[in-house]
Tab-separated table of C-alpha atoms and ligand atoms in Angstrom:
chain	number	residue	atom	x	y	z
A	811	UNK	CA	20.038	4.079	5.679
A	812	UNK	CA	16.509	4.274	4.016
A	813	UNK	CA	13.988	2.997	5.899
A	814	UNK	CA	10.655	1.738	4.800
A	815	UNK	CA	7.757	2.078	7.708
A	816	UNK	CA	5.313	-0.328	6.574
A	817	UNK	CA	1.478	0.200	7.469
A	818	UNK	CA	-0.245	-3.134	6.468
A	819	UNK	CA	-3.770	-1.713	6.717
A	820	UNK	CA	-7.110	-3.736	8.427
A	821	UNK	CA	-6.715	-7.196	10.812
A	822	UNK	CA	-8.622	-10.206	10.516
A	823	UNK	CA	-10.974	-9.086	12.812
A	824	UNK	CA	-12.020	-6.234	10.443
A	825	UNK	CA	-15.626	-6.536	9.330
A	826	UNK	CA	-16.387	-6.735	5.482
A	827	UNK	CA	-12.995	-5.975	3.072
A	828	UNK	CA	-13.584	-8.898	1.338
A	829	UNK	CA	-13.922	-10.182	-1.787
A	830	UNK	CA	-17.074	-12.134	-3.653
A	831	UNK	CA	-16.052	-15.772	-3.503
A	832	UNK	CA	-14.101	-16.742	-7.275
A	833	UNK	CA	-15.593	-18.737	-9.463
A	834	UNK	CA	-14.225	-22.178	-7.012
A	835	UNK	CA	-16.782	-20.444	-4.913
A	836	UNK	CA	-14.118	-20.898	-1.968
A	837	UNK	CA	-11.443	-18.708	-2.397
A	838	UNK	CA	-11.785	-15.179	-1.347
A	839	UNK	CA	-9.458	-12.550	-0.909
A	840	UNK	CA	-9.659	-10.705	2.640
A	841	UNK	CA	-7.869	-7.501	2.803
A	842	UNK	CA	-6.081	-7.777	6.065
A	843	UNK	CA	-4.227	-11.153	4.702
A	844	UNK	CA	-3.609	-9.229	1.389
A	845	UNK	CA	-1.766	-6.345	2.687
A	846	UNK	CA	0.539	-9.099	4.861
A	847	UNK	CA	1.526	-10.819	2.390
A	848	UNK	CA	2.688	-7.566	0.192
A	849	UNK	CA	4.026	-6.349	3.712
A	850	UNK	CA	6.291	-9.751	3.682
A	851	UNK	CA	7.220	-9.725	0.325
A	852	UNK	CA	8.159	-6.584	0.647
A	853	UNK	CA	10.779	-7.531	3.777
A	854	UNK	CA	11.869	-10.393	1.429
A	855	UNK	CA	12.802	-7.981	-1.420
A	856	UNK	CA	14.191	-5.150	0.636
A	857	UNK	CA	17.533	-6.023	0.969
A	858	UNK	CA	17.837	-6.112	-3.143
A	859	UNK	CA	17.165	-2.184	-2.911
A	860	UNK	CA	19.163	-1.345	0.264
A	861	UNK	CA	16.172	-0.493	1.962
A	862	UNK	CA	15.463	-1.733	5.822
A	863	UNK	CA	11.896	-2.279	6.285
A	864	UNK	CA	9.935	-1.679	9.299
A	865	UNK	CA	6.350	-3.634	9.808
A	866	UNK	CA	4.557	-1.580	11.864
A	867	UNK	CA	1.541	-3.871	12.282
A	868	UNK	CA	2.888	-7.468	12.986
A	869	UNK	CA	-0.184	-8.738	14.778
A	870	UNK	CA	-3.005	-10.121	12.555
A	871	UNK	CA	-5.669	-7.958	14.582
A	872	UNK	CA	-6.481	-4.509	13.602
A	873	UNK	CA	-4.716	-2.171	15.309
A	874	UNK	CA	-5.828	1.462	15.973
A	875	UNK	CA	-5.001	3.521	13.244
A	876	UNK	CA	-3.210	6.109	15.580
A	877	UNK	CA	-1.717	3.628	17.518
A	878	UNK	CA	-0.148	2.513	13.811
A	879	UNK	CA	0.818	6.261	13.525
A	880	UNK	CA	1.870	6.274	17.130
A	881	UNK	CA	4.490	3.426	16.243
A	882	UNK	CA	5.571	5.066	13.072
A	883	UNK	CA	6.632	8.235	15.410
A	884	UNK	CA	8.236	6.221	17.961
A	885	UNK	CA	10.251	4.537	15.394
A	886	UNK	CA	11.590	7.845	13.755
A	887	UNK	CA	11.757	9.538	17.019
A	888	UNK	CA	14.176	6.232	18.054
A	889	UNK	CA	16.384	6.211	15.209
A	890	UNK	CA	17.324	9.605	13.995
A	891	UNK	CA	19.900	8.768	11.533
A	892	UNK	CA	17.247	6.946	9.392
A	893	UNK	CA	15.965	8.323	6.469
A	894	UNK	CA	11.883	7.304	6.845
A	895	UNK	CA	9.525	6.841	4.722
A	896	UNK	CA	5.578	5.764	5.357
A	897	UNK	CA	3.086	3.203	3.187
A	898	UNK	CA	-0.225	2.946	3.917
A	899	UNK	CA	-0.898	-0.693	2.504
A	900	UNK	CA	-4.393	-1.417	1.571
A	901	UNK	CA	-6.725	-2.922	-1.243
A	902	UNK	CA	-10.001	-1.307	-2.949
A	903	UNK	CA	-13.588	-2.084	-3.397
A	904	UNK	CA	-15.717	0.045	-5.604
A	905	UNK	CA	-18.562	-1.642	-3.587
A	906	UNK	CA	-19.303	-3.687	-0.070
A	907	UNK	CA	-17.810	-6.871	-1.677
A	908	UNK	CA	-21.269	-8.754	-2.189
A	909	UNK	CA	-21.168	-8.123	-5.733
A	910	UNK	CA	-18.402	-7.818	-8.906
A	911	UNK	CA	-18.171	-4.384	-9.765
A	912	UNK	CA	-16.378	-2.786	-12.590
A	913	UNK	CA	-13.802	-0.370	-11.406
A	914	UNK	CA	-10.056	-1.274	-11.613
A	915	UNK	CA	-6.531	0.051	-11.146
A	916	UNK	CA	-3.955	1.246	-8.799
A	917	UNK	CA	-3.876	4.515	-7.141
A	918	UNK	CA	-2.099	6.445	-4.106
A	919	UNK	CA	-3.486	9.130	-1.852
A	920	UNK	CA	-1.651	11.851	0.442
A	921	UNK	CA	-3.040	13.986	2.520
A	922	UNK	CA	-4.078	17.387	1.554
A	923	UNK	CA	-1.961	20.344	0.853
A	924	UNK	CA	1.579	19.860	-0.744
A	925	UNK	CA	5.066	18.523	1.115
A	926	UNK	CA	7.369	15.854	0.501
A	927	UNK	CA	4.696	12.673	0.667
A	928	UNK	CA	3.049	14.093	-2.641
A	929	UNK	CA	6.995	14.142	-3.886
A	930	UNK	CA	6.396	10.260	-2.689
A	931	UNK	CA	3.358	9.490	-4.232
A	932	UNK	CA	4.702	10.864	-7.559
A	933	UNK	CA	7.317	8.315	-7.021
A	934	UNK	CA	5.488	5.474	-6.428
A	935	UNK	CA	3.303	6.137	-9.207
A	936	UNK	CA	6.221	5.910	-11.590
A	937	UNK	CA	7.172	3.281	-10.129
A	938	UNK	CA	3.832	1.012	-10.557
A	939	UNK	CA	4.002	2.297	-14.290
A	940	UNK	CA	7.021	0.173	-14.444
A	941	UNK	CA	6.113	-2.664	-12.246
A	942	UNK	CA	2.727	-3.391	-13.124
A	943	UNK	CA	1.314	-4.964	-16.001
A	944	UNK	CA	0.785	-3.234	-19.454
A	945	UNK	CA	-2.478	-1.518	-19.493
A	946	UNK	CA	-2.713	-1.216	-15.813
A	947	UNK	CA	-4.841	1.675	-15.444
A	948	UNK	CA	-3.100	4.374	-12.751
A	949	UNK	CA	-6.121	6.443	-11.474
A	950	UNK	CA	-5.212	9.696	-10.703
A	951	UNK	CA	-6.191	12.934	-9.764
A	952	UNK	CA	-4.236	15.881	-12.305
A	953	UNK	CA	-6.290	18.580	-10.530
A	954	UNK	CA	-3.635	20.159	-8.516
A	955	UNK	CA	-0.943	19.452	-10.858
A	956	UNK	CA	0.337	15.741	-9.254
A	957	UNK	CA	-1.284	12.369	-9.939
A	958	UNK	CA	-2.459	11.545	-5.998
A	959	UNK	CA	-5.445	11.749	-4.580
A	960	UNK	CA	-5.623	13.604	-1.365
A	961	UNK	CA	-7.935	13.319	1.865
A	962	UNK	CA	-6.265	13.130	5.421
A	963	UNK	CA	-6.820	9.559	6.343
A	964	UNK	CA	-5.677	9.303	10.095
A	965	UNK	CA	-2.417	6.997	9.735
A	966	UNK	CA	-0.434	9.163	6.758
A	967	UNK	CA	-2.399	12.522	8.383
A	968	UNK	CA	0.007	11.590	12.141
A	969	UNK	CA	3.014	10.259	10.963
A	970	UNK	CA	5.842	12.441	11.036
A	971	UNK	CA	7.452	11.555	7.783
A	972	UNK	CA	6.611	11.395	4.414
A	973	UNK	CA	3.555	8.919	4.229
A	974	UNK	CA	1.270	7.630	1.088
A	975	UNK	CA	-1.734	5.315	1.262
A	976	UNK	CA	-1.743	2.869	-1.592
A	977	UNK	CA	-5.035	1.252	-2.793
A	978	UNK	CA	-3.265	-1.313	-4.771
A	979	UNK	CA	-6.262	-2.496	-7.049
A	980	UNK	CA	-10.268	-3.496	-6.464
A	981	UNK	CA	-10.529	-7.226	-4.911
A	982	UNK	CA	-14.423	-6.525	-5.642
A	983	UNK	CA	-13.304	-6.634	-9.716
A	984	UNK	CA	-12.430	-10.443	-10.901
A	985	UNK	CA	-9.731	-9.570	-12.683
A	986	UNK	CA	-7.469	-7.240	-10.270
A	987	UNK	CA	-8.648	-10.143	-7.302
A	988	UNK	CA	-6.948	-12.455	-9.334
A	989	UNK	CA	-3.809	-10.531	-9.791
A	990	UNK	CA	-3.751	-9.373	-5.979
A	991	UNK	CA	-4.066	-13.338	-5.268
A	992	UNK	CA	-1.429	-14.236	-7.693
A	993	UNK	CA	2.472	-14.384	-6.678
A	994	UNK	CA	2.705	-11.867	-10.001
A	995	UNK	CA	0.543	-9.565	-8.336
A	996	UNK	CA	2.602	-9.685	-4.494
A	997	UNK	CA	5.833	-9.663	-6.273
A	998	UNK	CA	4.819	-6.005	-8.526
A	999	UNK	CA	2.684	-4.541	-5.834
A	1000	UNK	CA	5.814	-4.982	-3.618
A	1001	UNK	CA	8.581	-4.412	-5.613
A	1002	UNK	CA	6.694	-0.767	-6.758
A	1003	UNK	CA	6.779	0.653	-3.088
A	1004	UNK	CA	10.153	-0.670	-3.009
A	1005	UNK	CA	11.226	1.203	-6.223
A	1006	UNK	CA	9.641	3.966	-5.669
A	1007	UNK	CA	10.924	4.504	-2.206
A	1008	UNK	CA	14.285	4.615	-3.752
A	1009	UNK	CA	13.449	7.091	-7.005
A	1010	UNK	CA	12.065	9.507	-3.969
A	1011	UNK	CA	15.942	9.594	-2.099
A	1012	UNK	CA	17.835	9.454	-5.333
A	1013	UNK	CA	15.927	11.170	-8.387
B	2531	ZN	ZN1	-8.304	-0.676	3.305
């Protein structure tokens, strides 16, 4: 059994991680509700990749981000004959969200030093070179040889399996906010941690 641990990053009671209002000047995309809604697309599509998934964070309040690790932990501690694997589930802002800026793209950090999550992250990026659009730009990092970006960011730093942090486009650009509102955009965004969960247990 592969198991997906899914961290769905931020609550609604996060300050700021939002975007500008659109050009209806009422819809706005707020981070917490983004990475739900990939986190529960996500469960929708698993069972099309035979992968469980696991929602770590089902409340729509922040939660600690060791208490998120904390549950990751439990969970693999609990159920030994799982093969686990971590996302960190979050959006980007090149700014404080007050203003369109330019930046755009998809990119995935590990923590620092080499194991088996920069194995993952390679994974996942192949995966979103598949799943996402045509021209998608995939910003990476080709200093140390693999494409993530690396900085120990608490809930992939504790968990005790392989664990990525995905900053699945910039809601503070016009054009990725409308693709990370957009059913298109759920549906890739999802369907590329799904994928590339599975090309990290089988290629
Ligand atoms: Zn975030």
């Amino acid at each position: 059994m592969i198991t997906l641990l899914i961290d769905n990053g931020h609550g609604k009671n996060t300050a700021g991680k939002r975007s500008p209002l659109m050009e209806d000047g009422r819809t706005q995309l707020q981070e917490w509700e983004f990475t739900r809604k990939v986190a529960q697309r996500i469960v929708e599509l698993a069972p099309q990749y035979d992968i469980k998934p696991v929602i770590l964070v089902p409340e729509e309040e922040d939660i600690a981000l060791s208490i998120r690790a904390a549950r990751a932990n439990k969970y693999i501690r609990s159920n030994p004959a799982e093969k686990c694997v971590l996302v960190s589930i979050h959006g980007n802002a090149a700014g404080n969200g007050s203003a369109w800026m330019k930046a755009r793209g998809w990119e995935a950090w590990t923590t620092i030093g080499k194991n088996n999550s920069d194995k993952l992250a390679e994974k996942l990026y192949d995966a979103a070179g598949k799943f996402f659009p045509a021209g998608t730009k995939l910003r990476a990092d080709n200093s140390d040889g693999d494409k993530d970006k690396e900085k120990d960011f608490t809930v992939i730093k504790k968990a005790s399996c392989p664990a990525v942090l995905t900053e699945n486009f910039f809601y503070d650009n016009p054009d990725d906010c409308r693709y990370m509102l957009s059913f298109e955009g759920i549906d890739a965004i999802a369907r590329a941690h799904l994928a590339g969960t599975i090309y990290y247990f089988t290629k």
